[in-house]
Tab-separated table of C-alpha atoms in Angstrom:
chain	number	residue	atom	x	y	z
A	147	SER	CA	-0.020	-0.013	0.006
A	148	ALA	CA	1.143	3.568	-0.680
A	149	LYS	CA	-0.105	7.154	-0.684
A	150	LEU	CA	0.937	10.614	-1.670
A	151	LEU	CA	-0.098	13.620	0.432
A	152	THR	CA	-0.126	17.367	-0.140
A	153	LYS	CA	-0.691	18.258	3.519
A	154	GLY	CA	1.862	20.836	4.631
A	155	LYS	CA	2.755	21.501	0.965
A	156	PHE	CA	-0.501	22.494	-0.758
A	157	SER	CA	-4.089	22.878	0.356
A	158	PHE	CA	-6.999	24.930	-0.873
A	159	GLN	CA	-10.630	25.878	-0.221
A	160	TYR	CA	-13.072	25.937	-3.176
A	161	GLY	CA	-12.273	25.269	-6.744
A	162	ARG	CA	-12.139	22.339	-9.158
A	163	VAL	CA	-10.008	19.166	-8.869
A	164	ASP	CA	-9.379	16.901	-11.870
A	165	ILE	CA	-7.608	13.557	-11.442
A	166	ARG	CA	-6.890	11.744	-14.742
A	167	ALA	CA	-6.038	8.183	-13.902
A	168	VAL	CA	-6.331	4.477	-14.596
A	169	VAL	CA	-7.141	2.749	-11.309
A	170	ALA	CA	-5.419	-0.407	-10.047
A	171	GLU	CA	-6.693	-3.701	-11.462
A	172	GLY	CA	-7.119	-6.893	-9.464
A	173	LYS	CA	-8.945	-8.302	-6.513
A	174	GLY	CA	-7.874	-6.805	-3.195
A	175	LEU	CA	-6.718	-3.467	-4.591
A	176	TRP	CA	-8.303	-0.157	-3.576
A	177	SER	CA	-7.409	3.018	-5.498
A	178	ALA	CA	-8.489	6.435	-4.224
A	179	GLY	CA	-8.175	10.166	-4.840
A	180	TRP	CA	-9.527	12.019	-1.838
A	181	MET	CA	-9.250	15.040	0.432
A	182	LEU	CA	-9.132	15.735	4.164
A	183	GLY	CA	-9.638	19.024	6.079
A	184	ASP	CA	-6.334	20.592	7.173
A	185	ASN	CA	-7.621	20.886	10.757
A	186	GLN	CA	-7.819	17.076	11.018
A	187	SER	CA	-4.787	16.988	13.356
A	188	THR	CA	-6.564	19.311	15.836
A	189	ILE	CA	-10.210	18.298	15.681
A	190	GLY	CA	-10.012	14.799	14.226
A	191	TRP	CA	-12.054	12.780	11.795
A	192	PRO	CA	-14.862	13.008	10.809
A	193	ARG	CA	-15.196	16.560	12.233
A	194	ALA	CA	-12.605	17.929	9.796
A	195	GLY	CA	-14.426	16.390	6.810
A	196	GLU	CA	-13.506	14.052	3.987
A	197	ILE	CA	-14.278	14.256	0.252
A	198	ASP	CA	-13.742	11.073	-1.766
A	199	ILE	CA	-13.327	12.197	-5.345
A	200	VAL	CA	-12.849	8.620	-6.552
A	201	ASP	CA	-12.827	5.379	-4.640
A	202	THR	CA	-12.632	2.079	-6.517
A	203	ILE	CA	-11.828	-1.519	-5.787
A	204	GLY	CA	-10.410	-4.015	-8.202
A	205	GLY	CA	-11.534	-7.472	-9.164
A	206	PRO	CA	-14.040	-9.130	-11.439
A	207	GLY	CA	-17.359	-7.248	-11.547
A	208	GLU	CA	-15.948	-4.333	-9.600
A	209	GLU	CA	-13.732	-2.497	-12.078
A	210	ASP	CA	-16.578	-0.767	-13.812
A	211	MET	CA	-17.725	0.918	-10.613
A	212	ILE	CA	-16.512	3.910	-8.584
A	213	VAL	CA	-17.780	5.498	-5.347
A	214	ASN	CA	-18.294	9.186	-4.547
A	215	ASN	CA	-18.593	10.062	-0.879
A	216	MET	CA	-18.221	12.712	1.853
A	217	TYR	CA	-17.912	12.226	5.566
A	218	TRP	CA	-18.649	14.701	8.440
A	219	ASN	CA	-19.781	14.825	12.046
A	220	PRO	CA	-23.591	14.781	12.216
A	221	ASP	CA	-23.481	17.221	15.165
A	222	GLY	CA	-21.181	19.666	13.480
A	223	PRO	CA	-17.438	20.194	13.510
A	224	SER	CA	-17.319	21.881	16.926
A	225	GLN	CA	-19.093	19.060	18.724
A	226	GLU	CA	-17.766	15.737	20.012
A	227	ALA	CA	-17.862	13.214	17.229
A	228	ASN	CA	-20.326	10.492	18.267
A	229	GLY	CA	-20.642	9.047	14.798
A	230	LYS	CA	-20.307	10.015	11.156
A	231	SER	CA	-22.620	11.081	8.381
A	232	ASN	CA	-22.180	10.442	4.691
A	233	ILE	CA	-23.898	11.111	1.442
A	234	ASN	CA	-26.373	8.474	0.305
A	235	GLU	CA	-28.691	9.028	-2.620
A	236	GLY	CA	-30.858	5.975	-1.934
A	237	GLN	CA	-28.133	3.480	-2.814
A	238	SER	CA	-28.245	-0.056	-1.387
A	239	GLU	CA	-25.166	0.469	0.836
A	240	PRO	CA	-25.306	3.337	3.254
A	241	GLY	CA	-22.815	6.108	2.837
A	242	ALA	CA	-21.690	5.382	-0.704
A	243	VAL	CA	-22.966	6.691	-4.035
A	244	TYR	CA	-21.986	3.979	-6.531
A	245	ILE	CA	-21.371	5.132	-10.093
A	246	GLU	CA	-21.442	2.418	-12.758
A	247	GLU	CA	-19.262	2.693	-15.856
A	248	ILE	CA	-20.579	5.542	-17.986
A	249	SER	CA	-19.341	4.283	-21.376
A	250	ASP	CA	-21.434	2.335	-23.881
A	251	ASP	CA	-18.388	0.097	-24.453
A	252	GLU	CA	-18.895	-2.885	-22.096
A	253	SER	CA	-15.163	-3.830	-22.384
A	254	GLU	CA	-14.111	-0.445	-21.010
A	255	THR	CA	-13.517	-0.217	-17.210
A	256	PHE	CA	-11.948	2.263	-14.878
A	257	SER	CA	-8.883	-0.008	-14.664
A	258	ASN	CA	-8.208	-0.324	-18.413
A	259	LYS	CA	-8.735	3.261	-19.699
A	260	PHE	CA	-7.943	6.777	-18.434
A	261	HIS	CA	-10.847	8.689	-16.967
A	262	VAL	CA	-11.016	12.131	-15.401
A	263	PHE	CA	-12.528	12.182	-11.878
A	264	SER	CA	-13.512	15.646	-10.734
A	265	ILE	CA	-15.180	17.775	-8.112
A	266	ILE	CA	-16.304	21.363	-8.230
A	267	TRP	CA	-16.357	22.747	-4.698
A	268	THR	CA	-18.021	26.044	-3.810
A	269	GLU	CA	-19.295	27.467	-0.546
A	270	ASP	CA	-22.755	25.966	-1.260
A	271	ARG	CA	-22.040	22.777	-3.258
A	272	VAL	CA	-19.707	19.842	-3.971
A	273	ASP	CA	-20.492	18.328	-7.329
A	274	PHE	CA	-18.765	15.137	-8.504
A	275	TYR	CA	-18.038	14.348	-12.184
A	276	VAL	CA	-16.579	11.566	-14.291
A	277	ASP	CA	-15.306	12.567	-17.744
A	278	GLY	CA	-17.242	15.826	-17.455
A	279	ILE	CA	-20.598	14.099	-16.648
A	280	LEU	CA	-22.244	15.121	-13.372
A	281	THR	CA	-22.560	11.952	-11.237
A	282	THR	CA	-23.304	13.147	-7.698
A	283	PRO	CA	-24.585	16.661	-6.848
A	284	VAL	CA	-24.326	17.592	-3.157
A	285	THR	CA	-25.868	20.741	-1.675
A	286	LEU	CA	-24.040	21.984	1.444
A	287	THR	CA	-26.420	22.837	4.263
A	288	GLY	CA	-26.482	22.548	8.021
A	289	THR	CA	-23.589	20.606	9.649
A	290	LEU	CA	-22.485	19.481	6.187
A	291	LYS	CA	-21.912	23.135	5.231
A	292	GLU	CA	-20.289	23.897	8.575
A	293	THR	CA	-17.749	21.112	7.943
A	294	PHE	CA	-16.882	21.938	4.368
A	295	THR	CA	-16.526	25.705	4.796
A	296	GLN	CA	-14.346	25.663	7.933
A	297	SER	CA	-10.889	24.856	6.607
A	298	PRO	CA	-8.740	24.336	3.492
A	299	PHE	CA	-8.368	20.710	2.334
A	300	SER	CA	-5.315	18.836	1.144
A	301	LEU	CA	-5.210	16.019	-1.391
A	302	ILE	CA	-4.335	12.320	-1.040
A	303	LEU	CA	-3.716	9.699	-3.744
A	304	GLY	CA	-3.463	6.125	-2.590
A	305	VAL	CA	-3.569	2.478	-3.435
A	306	ALA	CA	-4.311	0.072	-0.595
A	307	VAL	CA	-3.698	-3.677	-0.765
A	308	GLY	CA	-6.146	-5.831	1.231
A	309	GLY	CA	-8.404	-4.644	4.055
A	310	THR	CA	-12.072	-4.926	4.868
A	311	TRP	CA	-13.536	-3.289	1.746
A	312	PRO	CA	-11.480	-4.719	-1.114
A	313	GLY	CA	-10.689	-7.957	0.635
A	314	ALA	CA	-7.434	-9.886	0.243
A	315	PRO	CA	-5.666	-10.319	-3.136
A	316	VAL	CA	-6.336	-13.679	-4.742
A	317	PHE	CA	-3.310	-15.597	-5.913
A	318	GLU	CA	-4.186	-19.265	-6.374
A	319	ASP	CA	-7.128	-21.494	-7.235
A	320	THR	CA	-8.931	-18.871	-9.262
A	321	ASP	CA	-9.421	-17.886	-12.894
A	322	THR	CA	-8.592	-14.245	-12.045
A	323	PRO	CA	-5.536	-14.104	-9.755
A	324	THR	CA	-4.303	-10.642	-8.747
A	325	GLN	CA	-1.195	-9.839	-10.681
A	326	PHE	CA	1.686	-7.825	-9.208
A	327	PRO	CA	3.165	-5.311	-9.584
A	328	ARG	CA	-0.019	-3.267	-9.818
A	329	GLY	CA	-0.849	0.384	-9.119
A	330	MET	CA	-2.805	3.380	-10.084
A	331	LEU	CA	-1.463	5.210	-13.156
A	332	VAL	CA	-1.993	8.960	-12.731
A	333	ASP	CA	-1.562	11.259	-15.708
A	334	TYR	CA	-2.248	14.457	-13.763
A	335	VAL	CA	-3.918	16.074	-10.785
A	336	ARG	CA	-5.011	19.647	-11.489
A	337	VAL	CA	-6.530	22.120	-9.058
A	338	TYR	CA	-8.272	25.231	-10.360
A	339	LYS	CA	-9.038	28.013	-7.879
A	340	PRO	CA	-11.983	30.327	-8.454
A	341	THR	CA	-11.236	33.808	-9.657
A	342	ALA	CA	-12.778	36.924	-8.124
A	343	LEU	CA	-15.598	38.341	-10.173
């Protein structure tokens, strides 16, 4: 497993993020491009907030799916964190908005072709996109708005191997063993800040 962080080097509040990448292929691999509030070290998670621009797990039947998500404290960032809230647009699994492959080509997955995963973050909204297509619109209100307007955020790119969500890599006795080395191929990460009108 590995990750790259911009904390202490670059953070921002409001703007657009584009991540052009091919995610890791294979059972047990979890690719992610995400963000955490810079005040995480002082107030903790989930009170500082988390924006998951792209989360994906590898393996048969999974590589044509990504997840958009946000986490925050349901009682607000200034209160003791007794739980966490997350976006859920009526999906079957709480706290995750699953996005199926948006191409008409059934052979195309997120692990065999570059895609651009984006958010546009303003004081009132966080909208998620894949290849310029709006996938998950989120209006910031209440404790959600309190969380995502309190601090700049930094970026994280990571690939995890194993764990609860992706499960363990599969090496033997299967038609689809996980091949190594594997990783997420990132063409670019671009951040655009809003200009004053």
